[in-house]
Amino acid sequence: MICHEIKEEAFKLAEDKTVTRLTCGPYFAAVSLSDGSCGLSFQFPYNSHFGEEMMGISGSASGRPASEFCDYICSVGLQSSAIGIALANALTANTREGLPGGDFYDYINITKNDAVGIIGNFGKMNSKIEEMCGELRVFELNPTGKQYPAHSEPLLLPGCDIVVITASTLVNKTVDHIIDSCKNAREIVLLGPTAVDMPDVFKKHGFTYICGAVVEKPQLAHSIISEGANGAVVIKKTTRAFTRKL
């Protein structure tokens, strides 16, 4: 699974780094490390299972080796999984310097002949893509309106020329079965502030772009996440976007 590959790379990067701050709010998690880096992850708001592995570190994460948290990357508990992915993002934060920003569709040629599949509801971005392509298929765990249910992905994604996958699928471990249905896509994008910048891992699974975030204001990120800020607020106030072509 992709999470195992991320965990393996994370262990290599952890070295002697320690956690300086860990925050897990209702919508996001953030981890800061001793080298000054910070990483984010989406936190599923409907998750009520804290995870037994969290009980021993709650309130005492600061100062602990980063390597102690790498196993969380493959946790079945959604909250501990979010912390693990935030850690992976912190460990790879320094790889993003100098990468361009902008929106992924600034780099990809989307035409009226294309069917575009989007895993996740990205709001205004979805409307923008719909104007550019021939057909838009948006998949959600709790679909509304014209959105498709997540269980229809194996049926409909093979007919998509471009697929955009929310990086929150790294947290709930659905990314592997989604990517298996994207074999006919010429472009596959991992999108969102949860996106882990490990190009070697994602390229071999068919991804062509990683579009994530650089945390520019770590302390503010921890503060507003602890106060219940949603993704839009966290992204706008504390990060800048990056785009990596694989």
PDB file of C-alpha atoms in Angstrom:
ATOM      1  CA  MET A   1       0.000   0.000   0.000  1.00  0.00           C
ATOM      2  CA  ILE A   2       1.044   3.589  -0.601  1.00  0.00           C
ATOM      3  CA  CYS A   3       0.907   4.330   3.137  1.00  0.00           C
ATOM      4  CA  HIS A   4       3.580   1.704   3.769  1.00  0.00           C
ATOM      5  CA  GLU A   5       5.847   3.321   1.194  1.00  0.00           C
ATOM      6  CA  ILE A   6       5.308   6.738   2.776  1.00  0.00           C
ATOM      7  CA  LYS A   7       6.081   5.298   6.216  1.00  0.00           C
ATOM      8  CA  GLU A   8       9.294   3.715   4.972  1.00  0.00           C
ATOM      9  CA  GLU A   9      10.496   7.021   3.520  1.00  0.00           C
ATOM     10  CA  ALA A  10       9.393   8.900   6.641  1.00  0.00           C
ATOM     11  CA  PHE A  11      11.529   6.677   8.883  1.00  0.00           C
ATOM     12  CA  LYS A  12      14.551   7.495   6.716  1.00  0.00           C
ATOM     13  CA  LEU A  13      13.876  11.229   6.945  1.00  0.00           C
ATOM     14  CA  ALA A  14      13.132  11.294  10.676  1.00  0.00           C
ATOM     15  CA  GLU A  15      16.803  10.829  11.706  1.00  0.00           C
ATOM     16  CA  ASP A  16      17.348  12.706  14.986  1.00  0.00           C
ATOM     17  CA  LYS A  17      14.451  15.145  14.534  1.00  0.00           C
ATOM     18  CA  THR A  18      12.021  15.630  17.396  1.00  0.00           C
ATOM     19  CA  VAL A  19       8.439  16.843  17.566  1.00  0.00           C
ATOM     20  CA  THR A  20       8.148  20.361  18.971  1.00  0.00           C
ATOM     21  CA  ARG A  21       4.391  20.770  18.683  1.00  0.00           C
ATOM     22  CA  LEU A  22       1.429  18.562  17.754  1.00  0.00           C
ATOM     23  CA  THR A  23      -2.092  19.862  17.278  1.00  0.00           C
ATOM     24  CA  CYS A  24      -5.165  17.895  16.248  1.00  0.00           C
ATOM     25  CA  GLY A  25      -8.309  19.963  15.793  1.00  0.00           C
ATOM     26  CA  PRO A  26     -11.739  18.983  14.477  1.00  0.00           C
ATOM     27  CA  TYR A  27     -10.749  19.515  10.820  1.00  0.00           C
ATOM     28  CA  PHE A  28      -6.948  19.531  10.585  1.00  0.00           C
ATOM     29  CA  ALA A  29      -3.818  18.189  12.242  1.00  0.00           C
ATOM     30  CA  ALA A  30      -0.425  19.913  12.354  1.00  0.00           C
ATOM     31  CA  VAL A  31       3.020  18.678  13.368  1.00  0.00           C
ATOM     32  CA  SER A  32       6.104  20.864  13.842  1.00  0.00           C
ATOM     33  CA  LEU A  33       9.641  19.490  14.100  1.00  0.00           C
ATOM     34  CA  SER A  34      12.932  20.571  15.649  1.00  0.00           C
ATOM     35  CA  ASP A  35      14.326  21.670  12.271  1.00  0.00           C
ATOM     36  CA  GLY A  36      11.572  24.321  12.011  1.00  0.00           C
ATOM     37  CA  SER A  37       9.453  22.434   9.485  1.00  0.00           C
ATOM     38  CA  CYS A  38       5.691  22.042   9.786  1.00  0.00           C
ATOM     39  CA  GLY A  39       3.229  19.748   8.047  1.00  0.00           C
ATOM     40  CA  LEU A  40      -0.551  19.579   7.798  1.00  0.00           C
ATOM     41  CA  SER A  41      -3.183  16.939   7.248  1.00  0.00           C
ATOM     42  CA  PHE A  42      -6.938  16.921   6.855  1.00  0.00           C
ATOM     43  CA  GLN A  43      -8.684  15.441   9.878  1.00  0.00           C
ATOM     44  CA  PHE A  44     -12.012  13.747   9.213  1.00  0.00           C
ATOM     45  CA  PRO A  45     -14.494  15.702  11.354  1.00  0.00           C
ATOM     46  CA  TYR A  46     -16.878  12.782  11.793  1.00  0.00           C
ATOM     47  CA  ASN A  47     -14.187  10.544  13.275  1.00  0.00           C
ATOM     48  CA  SER A  48     -14.810   9.749  16.930  1.00  0.00           C
ATOM     49  CA  HIS A  49     -12.183   7.043  17.414  1.00  0.00           C
ATOM     50  CA  PHE A  50      -9.086   8.576  18.962  1.00  0.00           C
ATOM     51  CA  GLY A  51      -6.995   5.409  18.602  1.00  0.00           C
ATOM     52  CA  GLU A  52      -5.461   3.464  21.461  1.00  0.00           C
ATOM     53  CA  GLU A  53      -1.966   4.352  20.276  1.00  0.00           C
ATOM     54  CA  MET A  54      -2.705   8.023  21.029  1.00  0.00           C
ATOM     55  CA  MET A  55      -3.393   7.479  24.701  1.00  0.00           C
ATOM     56  CA  GLY A  56       0.252   7.231  25.712  1.00  0.00           C
ATOM     57  CA  ILE A  57       1.387  10.468  24.049  1.00  0.00           C
ATOM     58  CA  SER A  58      -1.537  12.851  24.559  1.00  0.00           C
ATOM     59  CA  GLY A  59      -0.164  15.977  26.190  1.00  0.00           C
ATOM     60  CA  SER A  60       3.444  14.788  25.967  1.00  0.00           C
ATOM     61  CA  ALA A  61       4.287  14.804  22.258  1.00  0.00           C
ATOM     62  CA  SER A  62       6.722  17.721  22.461  1.00  0.00           C
ATOM     63  CA  GLY A  63      10.314  16.534  22.598  1.00  0.00           C
ATOM     64  CA  ARG A  64       9.628  12.991  21.461  1.00  0.00           C
ATOM     65  CA  PRO A  65      11.525  11.566  18.458  1.00  0.00           C
ATOM     66  CA  ALA A  66       9.733  12.043  15.163  1.00  0.00           C
ATOM     67  CA  SER A  67      10.379   8.376  14.391  1.00  0.00           C
ATOM     68  CA  GLU A  68       7.982   7.381  17.186  1.00  0.00           C
ATOM     69  CA  PHE A  69       5.090   8.777  15.165  1.00  0.00           C
ATOM     70  CA  CYS A  70       5.921   7.208  11.782  1.00  0.00           C
ATOM     71  CA  ASP A  71       3.773   4.134  12.471  1.00  0.00           C
ATOM     72  CA  TYR A  72       0.751   6.437  12.646  1.00  0.00           C
ATOM     73  CA  ILE A  73       0.997   6.884   8.872  1.00  0.00           C
ATOM     74  CA  CYS A  74      -0.550   3.426   8.497  1.00  0.00           C
ATOM     75  CA  SER A  75      -2.909   3.648  11.466  1.00  0.00           C
ATOM     76  CA  VAL A  76      -6.497   2.467  11.106  1.00  0.00           C
ATOM     77  CA  GLY A  77      -7.578   5.254  13.474  1.00  0.00           C
ATOM     78  CA  LEU A  78      -8.385   8.296  11.357  1.00  0.00           C
ATOM     79  CA  GLN A  79      -7.135  10.800  13.920  1.00  0.00           C
ATOM     80  CA  SER A  80      -3.799   9.101  14.492  1.00  0.00           C
ATOM     81  CA  SER A  81      -3.531   8.560  10.730  1.00  0.00           C
ATOM     82  CA  ALA A  82      -3.959  12.311  10.182  1.00  0.00           C
ATOM     83  CA  ILE A  83      -1.131  12.979  12.643  1.00  0.00           C
ATOM     84  CA  GLY A  84       1.063  10.502  10.780  1.00  0.00           C
ATOM     85  CA  ILE A  85       0.416  12.173   7.423  1.00  0.00           C
ATOM     86  CA  ALA A  86       1.023  15.612   8.955  1.00  0.00           C
ATOM     87  CA  LEU A  87       4.351  14.255  10.218  1.00  0.00           C
ATOM     88  CA  ALA A  88       5.237  12.988   6.728  1.00  0.00           C
ATOM     89  CA  ASN A  89       4.445  16.456   5.391  1.00  0.00           C
ATOM     90  CA  ALA A  90       6.702  18.073   7.972  1.00  0.00           C
ATOM     91  CA  LEU A  91       9.522  15.662   7.113  1.00  0.00           C
ATOM     92  CA  THR A  92       9.270  16.574   3.425  1.00  0.00           C
ATOM     93  CA  ALA A  93       8.656  20.313   3.875  1.00  0.00           C
ATOM     94  CA  ASN A  94      12.188  21.292   2.869  1.00  0.00           C
ATOM     95  CA  THR A  95      11.834  19.631  -0.556  1.00  0.00           C
ATOM     96  CA  ARG A  96       9.285  22.215  -1.697  1.00  0.00           C
ATOM     97  CA  GLU A  97      11.469  25.301  -1.777  1.00  0.00           C
ATOM     98  CA  GLY A  98      11.533  26.901  -5.214  1.00  0.00           C
ATOM     99  CA  LEU A  99       8.586  24.945  -6.579  1.00  0.00           C
ATOM    100  CA  PRO A 100       5.997  27.009  -8.481  1.00  0.00           C
ATOM    101  CA  GLY A 101       2.558  27.718  -7.070  1.00  0.00           C
ATOM    102  CA  GLY A 102      -0.694  28.284  -8.893  1.00  0.00           C
ATOM    103  CA  ASP A 103      -3.524  25.877  -9.629  1.00  0.00           C
ATOM    104  CA  PHE A 104      -2.909  22.489 -11.221  1.00  0.00           C
ATOM    105  CA  TYR A 105      -5.086  23.361 -14.200  1.00  0.00           C
ATOM    106  CA  ASP A 106      -2.619  26.108 -15.084  1.00  0.00           C
ATOM    107  CA  TYR A 107      -0.175  23.320 -15.992  1.00  0.00           C
ATOM    108  CA  ILE A 108      -2.487  20.732 -17.558  1.00  0.00           C
ATOM    109  CA  ASN A 109      -4.203  21.004 -20.924  1.00  0.00           C
ATOM    110  CA  ILE A 110      -7.890  20.350 -20.253  1.00  0.00           C
ATOM    111  CA  THR A 111     -10.117  20.335 -23.336  1.00  0.00           C
ATOM    112  CA  LYS A 112     -13.779  19.896 -24.173  1.00  0.00           C
ATOM    113  CA  ASN A 113     -12.941  16.355 -25.256  1.00  0.00           C
ATOM    114  CA  ASP A 114     -11.891  15.411 -21.735  1.00  0.00           C
ATOM    115  CA  ALA A 115     -13.822  13.720 -18.975  1.00  0.00           C
ATOM    116  CA  VAL A 116     -12.434  14.827 -15.628  1.00  0.00           C
ATOM    117  CA  GLY A 117     -12.930  12.872 -12.419  1.00  0.00           C
ATOM    118  CA  ILE A 118     -12.472  14.642  -9.090  1.00  0.00           C
ATOM    119  CA  ILE A 119     -12.308  12.733  -5.830  1.00  0.00           C
ATOM    120  CA  GLY A 120     -13.513  15.216  -3.247  1.00  0.00           C
ATOM    121  CA  ASN A 121     -15.504  18.422  -3.275  1.00  0.00           C
ATOM    122  CA  PHE A 122     -13.184  21.354  -4.012  1.00  0.00           C
ATOM    123  CA  GLY A 123     -15.987  23.895  -4.346  1.00  0.00           C
ATOM    124  CA  LYS A 124     -15.169  26.744  -6.728  1.00  0.00           C
ATOM    125  CA  MET A 125     -12.349  24.750  -8.316  1.00  0.00           C
ATOM    126  CA  ASN A 126     -14.833  22.088  -9.394  1.00  0.00           C
ATOM    127  CA  SER A 127     -16.920  24.773 -11.123  1.00  0.00           C
ATOM    128  CA  LYS A 128     -13.823  26.105 -12.891  1.00  0.00           C
ATOM    129  CA  ILE A 129     -12.894  22.639 -14.182  1.00  0.00           C
ATOM    130  CA  GLU A 130     -16.460  22.045 -15.337  1.00  0.00           C
ATOM    131  CA  GLU A 131     -16.163  25.103 -17.602  1.00  0.00           C
ATOM    132  CA  MET A 132     -12.959  23.750 -19.126  1.00  0.00           C
ATOM    133  CA  CYS A 133     -13.794  20.084 -19.746  1.00  0.00           C
ATOM    134  CA  GLY A 134     -16.415  18.101 -21.628  1.00  0.00           C
ATOM    135  CA  GLU A 135     -17.719  16.170 -18.622  1.00  0.00           C
ATOM    136  CA  LEU A 136     -17.088  16.476 -14.894  1.00  0.00           C
ATOM    137  CA  ARG A 137     -17.556  13.602 -12.485  1.00  0.00           C
ATOM    138  CA  VAL A 138     -17.222  14.523  -8.803  1.00  0.00           C
ATOM    139  CA  PHE A 139     -17.093  11.678  -6.281  1.00  0.00           C
ATOM    140  CA  GLU A 140     -17.884  12.122  -2.592  1.00  0.00           C
ATOM    141  CA  LEU A 141     -18.365   9.927   0.470  1.00  0.00           C
ATOM    142  CA  ASN A 142     -21.607  11.806   1.136  1.00  0.00           C
ATOM    143  CA  PRO A 143     -22.693  12.993  -2.332  1.00  0.00           C
ATOM    144  CA  THR A 144     -25.124  15.816  -2.925  1.00  0.00           C
ATOM    145  CA  GLY A 145     -26.689  17.176  -6.092  1.00  0.00           C
ATOM    146  CA  LYS A 146     -24.951  15.819  -9.205  1.00  0.00           C
ATOM    147  CA  GLN A 147     -22.069  14.249  -7.291  1.00  0.00           C
ATOM    148  CA  TYR A 148     -21.420  10.513  -7.539  1.00  0.00           C
ATOM    149  CA  PRO A 149     -21.066   8.206  -4.519  1.00  0.00           C
ATOM    150  CA  ALA A 150     -17.580   6.934  -3.756  1.00  0.00           C
ATOM    151  CA  HIS A 151     -18.591   3.339  -4.456  1.00  0.00           C
ATOM    152  CA  SER A 152     -19.146   4.232  -8.130  1.00  0.00           C
ATOM    153  CA  GLU A 153     -15.465   5.132  -8.650  1.00  0.00           C
ATOM    154  CA  PRO A 154     -14.398   1.719 -10.061  1.00  0.00           C
ATOM    155  CA  LEU A 155     -17.205   1.977 -12.606  1.00  0.00           C
ATOM    156  CA  LEU A 156     -16.742   5.590 -13.743  1.00  0.00           C
ATOM    157  CA  LEU A 157     -13.073   6.513 -13.213  1.00  0.00           C
ATOM    158  CA  PRO A 158     -11.792   4.262 -16.054  1.00  0.00           C
ATOM    159  CA  GLY A 159     -13.647   6.580 -18.444  1.00  0.00           C
ATOM    160  CA  CYS A 160     -11.844   9.696 -17.187  1.00  0.00           C
ATOM    161  CA  ASP A 161      -8.963  11.309 -19.082  1.00  0.00           C
ATOM    162  CA  ILE A 162      -7.839  13.378 -16.078  1.00  0.00           C
ATOM    163  CA  VAL A 163      -8.294  12.419 -12.432  1.00  0.00           C
ATOM    164  CA  VAL A 164      -7.797  14.722  -9.449  1.00  0.00           C
ATOM    165  CA  ILE A 165      -7.532  12.901  -6.123  1.00  0.00           C
ATOM    166  CA  THR A 166      -7.878  14.686  -2.798  1.00  0.00           C
ATOM    167  CA  ALA A 167      -4.894  13.920  -0.598  1.00  0.00           C
ATOM    168  CA  SER A 168      -7.250  13.161   2.285  1.00  0.00           C
ATOM    169  CA  THR A 169      -7.420   9.694   0.688  1.00  0.00           C
ATOM    170  CA  LEU A 170      -3.973   9.181   2.245  1.00  0.00           C
ATOM    171  CA  VAL A 171      -5.612   9.521   5.653  1.00  0.00           C
ATOM    172  CA  ASN A 172      -8.512   7.115   5.165  1.00  0.00           C
ATOM    173  CA  LYS A 173      -6.402   4.736   3.010  1.00  0.00           C
ATOM    174  CA  THR A 174      -8.731   4.786  -0.015  1.00  0.00           C
ATOM    175  CA  VAL A 175      -6.049   6.075  -2.406  1.00  0.00           C
ATOM    176  CA  ASP A 176      -4.885   2.586  -3.464  1.00  0.00           C
ATOM    177  CA  HIS A 177      -8.214   1.346  -4.757  1.00  0.00           C
ATOM    178  CA  ILE A 178      -8.876   4.719  -6.410  1.00  0.00           C
ATOM    179  CA  ILE A 179      -5.598   4.721  -8.322  1.00  0.00           C
ATOM    180  CA  ASP A 180      -6.337   1.185  -9.530  1.00  0.00           C
ATOM    181  CA  SER A 181      -9.323   2.613 -11.426  1.00  0.00           C
ATOM    182  CA  CYS A 182      -7.309   5.386 -13.140  1.00  0.00           C
ATOM    183  CA  LYS A 183      -5.316   3.301 -15.617  1.00  0.00           C
ATOM    184  CA  ASN A 184      -6.744   5.146 -18.640  1.00  0.00           C
ATOM    185  CA  ALA A 185      -6.061   8.661 -17.339  1.00  0.00           C
ATOM    186  CA  ARG A 186      -3.246  10.652 -18.947  1.00  0.00           C
ATOM    187  CA  GLU A 187      -2.974  12.954 -15.918  1.00  0.00           C
ATOM    188  CA  ILE A 188      -3.442  11.999 -12.268  1.00  0.00           C
ATOM    189  CA  VAL A 189      -3.142  14.782  -9.689  1.00  0.00           C
ATOM    190  CA  LEU A 190      -2.727  14.454  -5.913  1.00  0.00           C
ATOM    191  CA  LEU A 191      -4.248  17.662  -4.569  1.00  0.00           C
ATOM    192  CA  GLY A 192      -4.581  19.515  -1.292  1.00  0.00           C
ATOM    193  CA  PRO A 193      -2.569  20.594   1.767  1.00  0.00           C
ATOM    194  CA  THR A 194      -2.491  16.956   2.907  1.00  0.00           C
ATOM    195  CA  ALA A 195      -0.451  15.963  -0.186  1.00  0.00           C
ATOM    196  CA  VAL A 196       2.880  14.404   0.812  1.00  0.00           C
ATOM    197  CA  ASP A 197       5.767  15.515  -1.391  1.00  0.00           C
ATOM    198  CA  MET A 198       7.365  12.148  -2.085  1.00  0.00           C
ATOM    199  CA  PRO A 199       7.677  12.148  -5.886  1.00  0.00           C
ATOM    200  CA  ASP A 200       9.342   8.727  -6.168  1.00  0.00           C
ATOM    201  CA  VAL A 201       6.490   7.095  -4.259  1.00  0.00           C
ATOM    202  CA  PHE A 202       3.670   8.650  -6.257  1.00  0.00           C
ATOM    203  CA  LYS A 203       5.237   8.599  -9.719  1.00  0.00           C
ATOM    204  CA  LYS A 204       5.486   4.822  -9.776  1.00  0.00           C
ATOM    205  CA  HIS A 205       1.769   4.610  -8.997  1.00  0.00           C
ATOM    206  CA  GLY A 206       0.887   6.708 -12.045  1.00  0.00           C
ATOM    207  CA  PHE A 207       0.545  10.175 -10.526  1.00  0.00           C
ATOM    208  CA  THR A 208       1.747  12.989 -12.774  1.00  0.00           C
ATOM    209  CA  TYR A 209       1.459  15.941 -10.371  1.00  0.00           C
ATOM    210  CA  ILE A 210       1.648  16.605  -6.639  1.00  0.00           C
ATOM    211  CA  CYS A 211      -0.084  19.877  -5.752  1.00  0.00           C
ATOM    212  CA  GLY A 212       0.160  20.653  -2.064  1.00  0.00           C
ATOM    213  CA  ALA A 213       1.039  23.349   0.424  1.00  0.00           C
ATOM    214  CA  VAL A 214       4.009  24.912   2.185  1.00  0.00           C
ATOM    215  CA  VAL A 215       3.267  26.058   5.743  1.00  0.00           C
ATOM    216  CA  GLU A 216       4.645  29.587   6.001  1.00  0.00           C
ATOM    217  CA  LYS A 217       3.173  30.439   9.421  1.00  0.00           C
ATOM    218  CA  PRO A 218       3.511  27.335  11.608  1.00  0.00           C
ATOM    219  CA  GLN A 219       2.583  28.918  14.933  1.00  0.00           C
ATOM    220  CA  LEU A 220      -0.527  30.505  13.471  1.00  0.00           C
ATOM    221  CA  ALA A 221      -1.451  27.190  11.865  1.00  0.00           C
ATOM    222  CA  HIS A 222      -1.305  25.383  15.221  1.00  0.00           C
ATOM    223  CA  SER A 223      -3.249  28.150  16.912  1.00  0.00           C
ATOM    224  CA  ILE A 224      -6.163  28.377  14.499  1.00  0.00           C
ATOM    225  CA  ILE A 225      -6.376  24.596  14.046  1.00  0.00           C
ATOM    226  CA  SER A 226      -6.760  24.235  17.820  1.00  0.00           C
ATOM    227  CA  GLU A 227      -9.532  26.842  17.639  1.00  0.00           C
ATOM    228  CA  GLY A 228     -11.478  24.755  15.117  1.00  0.00           C
ATOM    229  CA  ALA A 229     -10.531  26.453  11.828  1.00  0.00           C
ATOM    230  CA  ASN A 230     -11.659  24.644   8.703  1.00  0.00           C
ATOM    231  CA  GLY A 231      -9.468  23.871   5.705  1.00  0.00           C
ATOM    232  CA  ALA A 232     -10.224  27.041   3.772  1.00  0.00           C
ATOM    233  CA  VAL A 233      -9.131  29.232   6.687  1.00  0.00           C
ATOM    234  CA  VAL A 234      -5.990  27.211   7.432  1.00  0.00           C
ATOM    235  CA  ILE A 235      -4.912  27.262   3.784  1.00  0.00           C
ATOM    236  CA  LYS A 236      -5.607  30.950   3.245  1.00  0.00           C
ATOM    237  CA  LYS A 237      -3.960  32.214   6.420  1.00  0.00           C
ATOM    238  CA  THR A 238      -0.948  29.944   6.858  1.00  0.00           C
ATOM    239  CA  THR A 239       0.183  28.343   3.580  1.00  0.00           C
ATOM    240  CA  ARG A 240       1.206  28.855  -0.019  1.00  0.00           C
ATOM    241  CA  ALA A 241       0.566  26.356  -2.786  1.00  0.00           C
ATOM    242  CA  PHE A 242       3.210  24.340  -4.612  1.00  0.00           C
ATOM    243  CA  THR A 243       3.012  22.260  -7.798  1.00  0.00           C
ATOM    244  CA  ARG A 244       5.418  19.439  -8.643  1.00  0.00           C
ATOM    245  CA  LYS A 245       5.365  17.731 -12.029  1.00  0.00           C
ATOM    246  CA  LEU A 246       6.397  14.095 -11.803  1.00  0.00           C
TER     247      LEU A 246
END
